Short mmCIF file of C-alpha atoms and ligand atoms in Angstrom, two decimals:
data_model
loop_
_atom_site.label_atom_id
_atom_site.label_comp_id
_atom_site.label_asym_id
_atom_site.label_seq_id
_atom_site.Cartn_x
_atom_site.Cartn_y
_atom_site.Cartn_z
CA MET A 1 -228.53 -71.65 17.17
CA SER A 2 -228.62 -68.22 15.74
CA GLU A 3 -230.71 -67.18 12.78
CA ILE A 4 -230.10 -65.01 9.96
CA ARG A 5 -231.70 -61.61 10.93
CA PRO A 6 -232.03 -58.77 8.29
CA TRP A 7 -229.62 -56.51 10.10
CA ARG A 8 -227.05 -59.61 9.99
CA THR A 9 -227.42 -60.14 6.03
CA ILE A 10 -224.55 -59.34 3.96
CA VAL A 11 -225.54 -58.86 -0.04
CA ARG A 12 -222.69 -60.15 -2.07
CA ARG A 13 -221.53 -58.34 -5.23
CA GLN A 14 -222.78 -60.60 -8.10
CA SER A 15 -219.52 -62.09 -9.83
CA ARG A 16 -218.91 -64.21 -12.51
CA GLN A 17 -218.30 -67.89 -11.37
CA ILE A 18 -214.91 -69.75 -12.34
CA MET A 19 -213.85 -73.00 -11.67
CA VAL A 20 -210.10 -73.60 -9.72
CA GLY A 21 -210.20 -77.47 -10.35
CA SER A 22 -213.08 -78.79 -8.54
CA VAL A 23 -213.77 -75.74 -6.60
CA PRO A 24 -216.06 -72.97 -7.82
CA VAL A 25 -215.04 -69.46 -7.20
CA GLY A 26 -217.45 -66.56 -7.45
CA GLY A 27 -221.19 -66.06 -8.03
CA ASP A 28 -222.81 -67.69 -5.20
CA ALA A 29 -220.11 -70.20 -4.20
CA PRO A 30 -218.99 -70.10 -0.64
CA ILE A 31 -215.95 -67.66 -0.13
CA THR A 32 -213.02 -70.05 -0.30
CA VAL A 33 -210.19 -69.67 2.15
CA GLN A 34 -206.62 -70.30 0.71
CA THR A 35 -203.18 -70.01 1.85
CA MET A 36 -199.65 -70.65 0.52
CA THR A 37 -196.90 -73.38 1.45
CA ASN A 38 -193.47 -72.00 2.73
CA THR A 39 -191.79 -75.65 2.17
CA PRO A 40 -189.25 -75.62 -0.65
CA THR A 41 -191.35 -76.92 -3.57
CA GLU A 42 -188.93 -79.43 -4.86
CA ASP A 43 -189.25 -81.06 -1.58
CA ALA A 44 -192.50 -82.61 -2.49
CA VAL A 45 -192.75 -84.82 0.58
CA ALA A 46 -192.22 -81.68 2.96
CA THR A 47 -194.75 -79.63 0.86
CA ILE A 48 -197.35 -82.43 0.75
CA ASP A 49 -197.10 -82.81 4.61
CA GLN A 50 -197.78 -79.21 5.04
CA ILE A 51 -200.59 -79.46 2.50
CA ARG A 52 -202.20 -81.95 4.73
CA ARG A 53 -202.14 -79.66 7.92
CA CYS A 54 -203.58 -77.03 5.67
CA GLU A 55 -206.55 -79.40 4.48
CA ASP A 56 -207.07 -80.46 8.00
CA ALA A 57 -207.48 -76.76 9.07
CA GLY A 58 -210.13 -76.40 6.02
CA ALA A 59 -207.96 -74.91 3.16
CA ASP A 60 -210.23 -74.97 0.13
CA LEU A 61 -207.39 -73.96 -2.17
CA ILE A 62 -203.48 -73.72 -1.71
CA ARG A 63 -200.71 -71.96 -3.42
CA VAL A 64 -197.20 -73.24 -3.88
CA SER A 65 -194.17 -71.10 -5.47
CA CYS A 66 -192.72 -72.26 -8.55
CA PRO A 67 -189.52 -70.29 -8.92
CA ASP A 68 -187.46 -72.92 -10.89
CA VAL A 69 -187.67 -76.07 -12.76
CA ALA A 70 -186.90 -78.21 -9.93
CA SER A 71 -190.34 -76.86 -8.44
CA THR A 72 -192.50 -77.47 -11.53
CA ALA A 73 -190.75 -81.04 -11.56
CA ALA A 74 -192.19 -81.68 -8.20
CA LEU A 75 -195.51 -80.25 -8.91
CA GLY A 76 -196.91 -83.22 -10.49
CA LYS A 77 -196.24 -85.36 -7.41
CA ILE A 78 -197.79 -82.49 -5.29
CA VAL A 79 -200.72 -82.27 -7.36
CA LYS A 80 -201.69 -85.84 -7.19
CA ALA A 81 -201.27 -86.00 -3.41
CA SER A 82 -203.29 -82.88 -2.62
CA ARG A 83 -207.13 -83.20 -2.03
CA ILE A 84 -207.65 -79.63 -2.59
CA PRO A 85 -206.86 -77.78 -6.02
CA ILE A 86 -203.26 -76.28 -6.25
CA ILE A 87 -202.35 -72.73 -7.59
CA ALA A 88 -198.83 -72.34 -9.04
CA ASP A 89 -197.28 -69.12 -7.91
CA ILE A 90 -195.40 -67.91 -11.12
CA HIS A 91 -193.26 -64.52 -11.21
CA PHE A 92 -191.83 -63.48 -14.62
CA HIS A 93 -190.74 -67.01 -16.06
CA TYR A 94 -193.38 -67.99 -18.42
CA LYS A 95 -191.76 -71.44 -18.87
CA ARG A 96 -192.65 -72.07 -15.23
CA ALA A 97 -196.25 -71.25 -16.10
CA LEU A 98 -196.34 -74.00 -18.93
CA GLU A 99 -194.87 -76.52 -17.12
CA ALA A 100 -197.29 -75.90 -14.17
CA ALA A 101 -200.04 -76.04 -16.21
CA ASP A 102 -198.84 -79.35 -17.76
CA ALA A 103 -198.12 -80.72 -14.41
CA GLY A 104 -201.69 -80.32 -13.28
CA ALA A 105 -201.90 -76.96 -11.64
CA ALA A 106 -205.57 -75.84 -11.34
CA CYS A 107 -204.47 -72.43 -11.37
CA LEU A 108 -201.61 -69.93 -12.21
CA ARG A 109 -201.02 -66.97 -10.33
CA ILE A 110 -199.31 -65.04 -12.92
CA ASN A 111 -199.37 -61.29 -14.26
CA PRO A 112 -199.65 -61.46 -17.92
CA GLY A 113 -198.06 -58.07 -18.27
CA ASN A 114 -194.88 -59.07 -16.58
CA ILE A 115 -193.81 -62.26 -18.55
CA GLY A 116 -192.45 -60.19 -21.72
CA SER A 117 -193.52 -60.34 -25.36
CA ALA A 118 -197.33 -61.05 -26.61
CA ASP A 119 -196.25 -64.47 -28.02
CA ARG A 120 -195.41 -65.68 -24.35
CA VAL A 121 -198.83 -64.46 -23.09
CA ALA A 122 -200.48 -66.31 -25.82
CA GLU A 123 -198.46 -69.47 -25.01
CA VAL A 124 -199.35 -69.18 -21.37
CA VAL A 125 -203.11 -68.79 -22.14
CA ARG A 126 -202.73 -71.80 -24.71
CA ALA A 127 -201.38 -73.92 -22.04
CA ALA A 128 -204.08 -72.53 -19.44
CA LYS A 129 -206.94 -73.54 -21.95
CA ALA A 130 -205.45 -76.89 -22.90
CA ASN A 131 -205.02 -77.91 -19.32
CA GLY A 132 -208.29 -76.44 -17.77
CA CYS A 133 -206.44 -74.25 -15.47
CA ALA A 134 -207.61 -70.89 -14.28
CA ILE A 135 -205.65 -67.76 -13.88
CA ARG A 136 -205.19 -65.49 -10.72
CA ILE A 137 -203.98 -61.94 -11.33
CA GLY A 138 -202.16 -60.54 -8.57
CA VAL A 139 -201.55 -56.63 -8.41
CA ASN A 140 -199.49 -55.71 -5.49
CA GLY A 141 -198.84 -52.27 -4.08
CA GLY A 142 -195.51 -53.06 -3.35
CA SER A 143 -194.46 -53.97 -7.02
CA LEU A 144 -196.46 -51.57 -9.36
CA GLU A 145 -195.22 -51.12 -13.02
CA ARG A 146 -192.83 -48.19 -13.49
CA HIS A 147 -195.09 -46.25 -15.92
CA LEU A 148 -198.00 -46.40 -13.38
CA LEU A 149 -195.73 -45.18 -10.52
CA GLU A 150 -194.53 -42.34 -13.00
CA LYS A 151 -198.20 -41.42 -13.79
CA TYR A 152 -199.76 -41.42 -10.37
CA GLY A 153 -196.51 -40.41 -8.48
CA GLU A 154 -197.00 -43.16 -5.50
CA PRO A 155 -198.97 -46.31 -5.16
CA CYS A 156 -202.99 -45.44 -5.00
CA PRO A 157 -205.83 -47.31 -5.64
CA GLU A 158 -206.45 -45.70 -9.28
CA ALA A 159 -203.07 -47.18 -10.13
CA LEU A 160 -203.73 -50.61 -8.70
CA VAL A 161 -207.07 -50.76 -10.58
CA GLU A 162 -205.10 -49.54 -13.90
CA SER A 163 -202.64 -52.20 -13.34
CA ALA A 164 -205.24 -54.83 -12.99
CA LEU A 165 -207.33 -53.82 -15.71
CA ASP A 166 -204.11 -53.91 -18.14
CA HIS A 167 -203.38 -57.71 -16.93
CA ILE A 168 -207.03 -58.37 -17.58
CA LYS A 169 -207.06 -56.96 -20.75
CA LEU A 170 -204.47 -59.18 -22.08
CA LEU A 171 -206.29 -62.58 -21.09
CA GLN A 172 -209.68 -61.07 -22.55
CA ASP A 173 -207.50 -60.13 -25.97
CA HIS A 174 -207.05 -64.00 -26.00
CA ASP A 175 -210.63 -64.83 -25.24
CA PHE A 176 -209.60 -66.13 -21.75
CA HIS A 177 -212.22 -65.38 -18.98
CA GLU A 178 -211.36 -67.81 -16.37
CA TYR A 179 -209.70 -65.41 -14.29
CA LYS A 180 -209.80 -64.09 -10.91
CA VAL A 181 -207.97 -60.96 -9.80
CA ALA A 182 -206.29 -59.45 -6.42
CA VAL A 183 -205.30 -55.78 -5.83
CA LYS A 184 -203.23 -56.18 -2.49
CA ALA A 185 -201.45 -53.84 -0.48
CA SER A 186 -200.05 -53.65 2.92
CA ASP A 187 -201.86 -50.71 3.78
CA VAL A 188 -205.33 -51.52 4.61
CA PHE A 189 -206.80 -48.04 3.18
CA LEU A 190 -205.12 -48.48 -0.20
CA ALA A 191 -205.90 -51.99 -0.51
CA VAL A 192 -209.63 -51.61 0.59
CA SER A 193 -210.17 -48.70 -1.66
CA ALA A 194 -208.47 -50.49 -4.59
CA TYR A 195 -210.77 -53.51 -4.31
CA MET A 196 -214.01 -51.11 -3.94
CA GLY A 197 -212.78 -49.51 -7.10
CA LEU A 198 -211.91 -52.90 -9.22
CA ALA A 199 -215.46 -54.33 -7.85
CA GLU A 200 -217.09 -51.44 -9.74
CA ALA A 201 -215.18 -51.93 -12.99
CA VAL A 202 -215.38 -55.55 -13.44
CA ASP A 203 -217.56 -58.87 -12.86
CA CYS A 204 -214.71 -61.43 -12.49
CA PRO A 205 -214.16 -63.09 -8.99
CA LEU A 206 -212.09 -61.15 -6.85
CA HIS A 207 -209.37 -62.67 -4.54
CA LEU A 208 -209.05 -60.67 -0.99
CA GLY A 209 -205.82 -59.97 0.82
CA ILE A 210 -203.85 -57.37 2.94
CA THR A 211 -200.48 -58.59 1.87
CA GLU A 212 -197.52 -58.56 4.22
CA ALA A 213 -199.96 -58.09 7.00
CA GLY A 214 -197.56 -59.01 9.71
CA GLY A 215 -197.39 -61.54 12.59
CA LEU A 216 -199.99 -63.39 14.06
CA ILE A 217 -201.95 -60.86 16.09
CA GLY A 218 -201.03 -57.58 14.31
CA GLY A 219 -201.54 -59.34 11.06
CA THR A 220 -204.92 -60.83 12.17
CA VAL A 221 -206.21 -57.17 13.11
CA LYS A 222 -205.39 -55.81 10.34
CA SER A 223 -206.44 -58.48 7.90
CA ALA A 224 -209.70 -58.48 9.58
CA ILE A 225 -210.11 -54.68 9.41
CA GLY A 226 -209.40 -54.76 5.52
CA ILE A 227 -210.92 -58.08 4.37
CA GLY A 228 -213.67 -57.59 6.98
CA ASN A 229 -214.74 -54.40 5.69
CA LEU A 230 -214.71 -55.66 2.08
CA LEU A 231 -216.61 -58.96 3.02
CA TRP A 232 -219.25 -56.66 4.77
CA ALA A 233 -219.55 -54.54 1.84
CA GLY A 234 -220.44 -57.93 -0.15
CA ILE A 235 -216.96 -57.61 -2.03
CA GLY A 236 -214.84 -60.92 -2.25
CA ASP A 237 -214.92 -64.34 -3.44
CA THR A 238 -211.95 -65.99 -2.17
CA LEU A 239 -209.43 -64.80 0.41
CA ARG A 240 -205.78 -65.31 1.77
CA VAL A 241 -204.71 -64.05 5.09
CA SER A 242 -201.09 -63.28 4.67
CA LEU A 243 -199.28 -63.47 8.16
CA SER A 244 -195.88 -64.51 9.19
CA ALA A 245 -197.11 -67.50 10.56
CA GLU A 246 -197.63 -71.21 9.53
CA PRO A 247 -199.90 -71.67 6.61
CA GLU A 248 -202.55 -73.50 8.87
CA GLU A 249 -202.82 -70.52 11.17
CA GLU A 250 -203.65 -68.36 8.04
CA VAL A 251 -206.48 -70.71 7.09
CA ARG A 252 -207.88 -70.49 10.71
CA VAL A 253 -207.80 -66.70 10.70
CA GLY A 254 -209.59 -66.68 7.31
CA PHE A 255 -212.38 -68.79 8.65
CA GLU A 256 -212.65 -66.97 11.81
CA ILE A 257 -213.20 -63.80 9.80
CA LEU A 258 -215.59 -65.42 7.78
CA LYS A 259 -217.63 -66.99 10.53
CA SER A 260 -217.46 -63.58 12.28
CA LEU A 261 -219.48 -62.47 9.42
CA GLY A 262 -221.77 -65.44 8.93
CA LEU A 263 -220.21 -66.15 5.54
CA ARG A 264 -218.71 -69.52 6.40
CA THR A 265 -219.54 -72.04 9.35
CA ARG A 266 -216.89 -74.68 10.14
CA GLY A 267 -215.95 -76.31 13.36
CA VAL A 268 -216.69 -74.94 16.78
CA ARG A 269 -217.30 -71.26 17.29
CA VAL A 270 -216.45 -70.32 20.67
CA VAL A 271 -218.08 -67.45 22.51
CA SER A 272 -215.78 -66.63 25.71
CA CYS A 273 -215.52 -63.90 28.27
CA PRO A 274 -212.20 -62.09 28.78
CA SER A 275 -212.41 -63.18 32.60
CA CYS A 276 -212.38 -61.11 35.73
CA ALA A 277 -212.39 -61.70 39.76
CA ARG A 278 -215.90 -63.12 39.33
CA GLN A 279 -214.86 -66.08 37.37
CA GLY A 280 -215.60 -69.55 38.47
CA PHE A 281 -212.90 -71.38 36.87
CA ASP A 282 -209.80 -70.54 34.62
CA VAL A 283 -211.44 -69.08 31.72
CA ILE A 284 -208.41 -68.30 29.83
CA ARG A 285 -206.76 -71.59 30.31
CA THR A 286 -210.24 -73.41 29.83
CA VAL A 287 -210.57 -71.82 26.47
CA GLU A 288 -207.07 -72.30 25.37
CA ALA A 289 -207.51 -76.04 26.30
CA LEU A 290 -210.79 -76.35 24.27
CA GLU A 291 -209.76 -74.52 21.15
CA ALA A 292 -206.77 -77.05 20.97
CA ARG A 293 -208.59 -80.18 21.88
CA LEU A 294 -211.67 -79.31 19.38
CA GLN A 295 -209.84 -78.48 16.26
CA HIS A 296 -210.52 -81.51 14.63
CA ILE A 297 -214.65 -80.72 14.74
CA LYS A 298 -215.64 -79.73 11.40
CA THR A 299 -219.14 -79.49 11.93
CA PRO A 300 -220.67 -76.08 12.89
CA ILE A 301 -221.30 -75.91 16.57
CA SER A 302 -221.50 -73.07 19.04
CA LEU A 303 -220.04 -73.22 22.39
CA SER A 304 -220.20 -70.53 25.15
CA VAL A 305 -217.63 -70.51 28.09
CA LEU A 306 -218.47 -67.89 30.55
CA GLY A 307 -217.06 -67.45 33.62
CA CYS A 308 -219.88 -66.46 35.98
CA VAL A 309 -223.52 -65.91 36.18
CA VAL A 310 -223.27 -62.37 35.01
CA ASN A 311 -223.12 -62.89 31.22
CA GLY A 312 -223.19 -66.75 31.31
CA PRO A 313 -226.85 -67.80 31.16
CA GLY A 314 -227.55 -65.10 28.26
CA GLU A 315 -224.77 -66.29 26.06
CA ALA A 316 -225.64 -69.92 26.77
CA ARG A 317 -229.24 -69.66 25.65
CA GLU A 318 -227.70 -68.41 22.05
CA THR A 319 -225.08 -71.49 21.85
CA ASP A 320 -225.53 -75.24 21.13
CA ILE A 321 -223.36 -76.12 24.44
CA GLY A 322 -222.79 -73.40 27.10
CA LEU A 323 -220.74 -73.39 30.27
CA THR A 324 -221.28 -70.93 33.09
CA GLY A 325 -219.15 -70.62 36.33
CA GLY A 326 -220.48 -71.30 39.44
CA GLY A 327 -219.40 -71.30 43.11
CA ASN A 328 -217.38 -74.32 44.97
CA GLY A 329 -216.03 -75.56 41.81
CA LYS A 330 -219.57 -76.51 40.44
CA HIS A 331 -220.49 -75.29 36.92
CA MET A 332 -223.64 -75.09 34.96
CA VAL A 333 -223.94 -76.63 31.85
CA TYR A 334 -226.63 -75.79 29.15
CA LEU A 335 -227.77 -77.68 26.22
CA SER A 336 -229.49 -76.04 23.19
CA GLY A 337 -229.99 -72.92 25.50
CA VAL A 338 -231.31 -74.83 28.46
CA THR A 339 -229.68 -75.44 31.89
CA ASP A 340 -229.29 -79.38 32.00
CA HIS A 341 -226.63 -80.33 34.74
CA THR A 342 -223.58 -79.27 36.62
CA VAL A 343 -220.03 -80.40 36.18
CA GLN A 344 -217.04 -80.21 38.77
CA SER A 345 -214.01 -78.21 37.80
CA GLU A 346 -211.79 -81.26 37.58
CA GLU A 347 -213.90 -83.09 35.13
CA MET A 348 -215.02 -79.99 33.12
CA LEU A 349 -212.56 -79.89 30.22
CA ASP A 350 -212.98 -83.64 29.25
CA HIS A 351 -216.79 -83.30 29.82
CA ILE A 352 -217.25 -80.38 27.41
CA VAL A 353 -215.02 -81.99 25.03
CA ALA A 354 -217.16 -85.15 25.13
CA LEU A 355 -220.21 -83.24 24.87
CA VAL A 356 -218.98 -81.39 21.72
CA GLU A 357 -217.93 -84.62 19.90
CA ALA A 358 -221.24 -86.07 20.88
CA LYS A 359 -223.17 -83.30 19.33
CA ALA A 360 -220.90 -83.16 16.26
CA ALA A 361 -221.75 -86.72 15.65
CA GLU A 362 -225.49 -86.50 16.19
CA MET A 363 -225.45 -83.55 13.83
CA GLU A 364 -223.64 -85.41 11.04
CA ALA A 365 -225.82 -88.51 11.44
CA ALA A 366 -228.87 -86.24 11.03
CA ALA A 367 -227.26 -84.39 8.06
CA ASP A 368 -226.30 -88.15 6.33
CA ALA A 369 -230.14 -89.42 7.27
CA ALA A 370 -231.54 -86.28 5.60
CA ALA A 371 -229.21 -86.65 2.53
CA ALA A 372 -230.07 -90.35 2.30
CA ALA A 373 -233.76 -89.37 2.51
CA LYS A 374 -233.44 -86.89 -0.33
CA VAL A 375 -231.93 -89.45 -2.51
CA GLY A 376 -234.78 -91.84 -2.09
CA GLU A 377 -237.37 -89.01 -2.88
CA PRO A 378 -239.12 -89.47 -6.29
CA ALA A 379 -237.66 -86.93 -9.07
CA GLU A 380 -240.07 -84.30 -9.59
S1 SF4 B 401 -218.68 -63.19 32.54
FE1 SF4 B 401 -218.36 -63.13 34.76
S2 SF4 B 401 -216.31 -63.91 34.95
FE2 SF4 B 401 -216.76 -63.39 32.81
S3 SF4 B 401 -215.79 -61.33 32.56
FE3 SF4 B 401 -218.20 -61.18 32.65
S4 SF4 B 401 -218.26 -60.86 35.02
FE4 SF4 B 401 -216.32 -61.65 34.47
#
């Protein structure tokens, strides 16, 4: 329902596009959402199960830790089963990077400056090139190189950017350009300043994140402020929300951040009131139930759930489906912004779920028909 108005527009920084498997990152590609598995990687079955849940939540990319040979040995099976590209997370052990590249990882998360000799860097780059792997450099405020800490005295934006540029140079020296970079910190000011500095200095895609952000609520707020500020400034091509929560929650929060800024659409966007004594039904419980029951919807649909007529009609006018609380257990349903019919409290949940599912099916059919018509059009 909502149109893009000039004051809603975000002008994205023009980054160079790379491919992570089949997924473009950077340039005009959609900003991708990624997360990371937390199952033991050698347990391929458990890891694939978790990847499925993340795929269903909408993850575009997924990172898998590869700390040992058992992990990279399981990676081939995981890569084959996954519907989204796998990023192998490597720290220090360059041989794990070689194994992961051979196992079909679409990207290696590795800092070339941390793996030892120039020969090892050359070997990793050779393996990445041979297997069509991208590389993600991940600078972290908590593990900055000693010489940078000595130079700057403490983790600061300049130190993070310098570390990133040093790692980048090692890849460029080997004529490798399929990389993206993160300069994460758990401090929002530090991370945002570092990303802003890096965005000025390089043209590669940037992977956003506020690292070790915290639990579901605290970490979501912190990430929304940090990542949200950067996205608002046009910076960022892919993101991970780092939460002490299940990976699929990270994906949901990532999409909510992007949806809030109009940068991605996915599933039901719920507009709901905090509720008060005027509510005609239990808004909080209703929204909880609707969010749970509508998670399977992927088509972008807006739904307003307001407890009474104070703000209900106004919000309903801006959404695909609207519900506004009325008196005597009878509530108004709006379709495409217009009052349509009423529903009783006891039928309300099932009714709204059915309306959203029907609207999603209608929109999907229209999209399919438009795509089919386009295929049938004569070539210009
Ligand atoms: S929409 Fe109505 S019920 Fe909801 S918070 Fe506002 S006044 Fe209260």
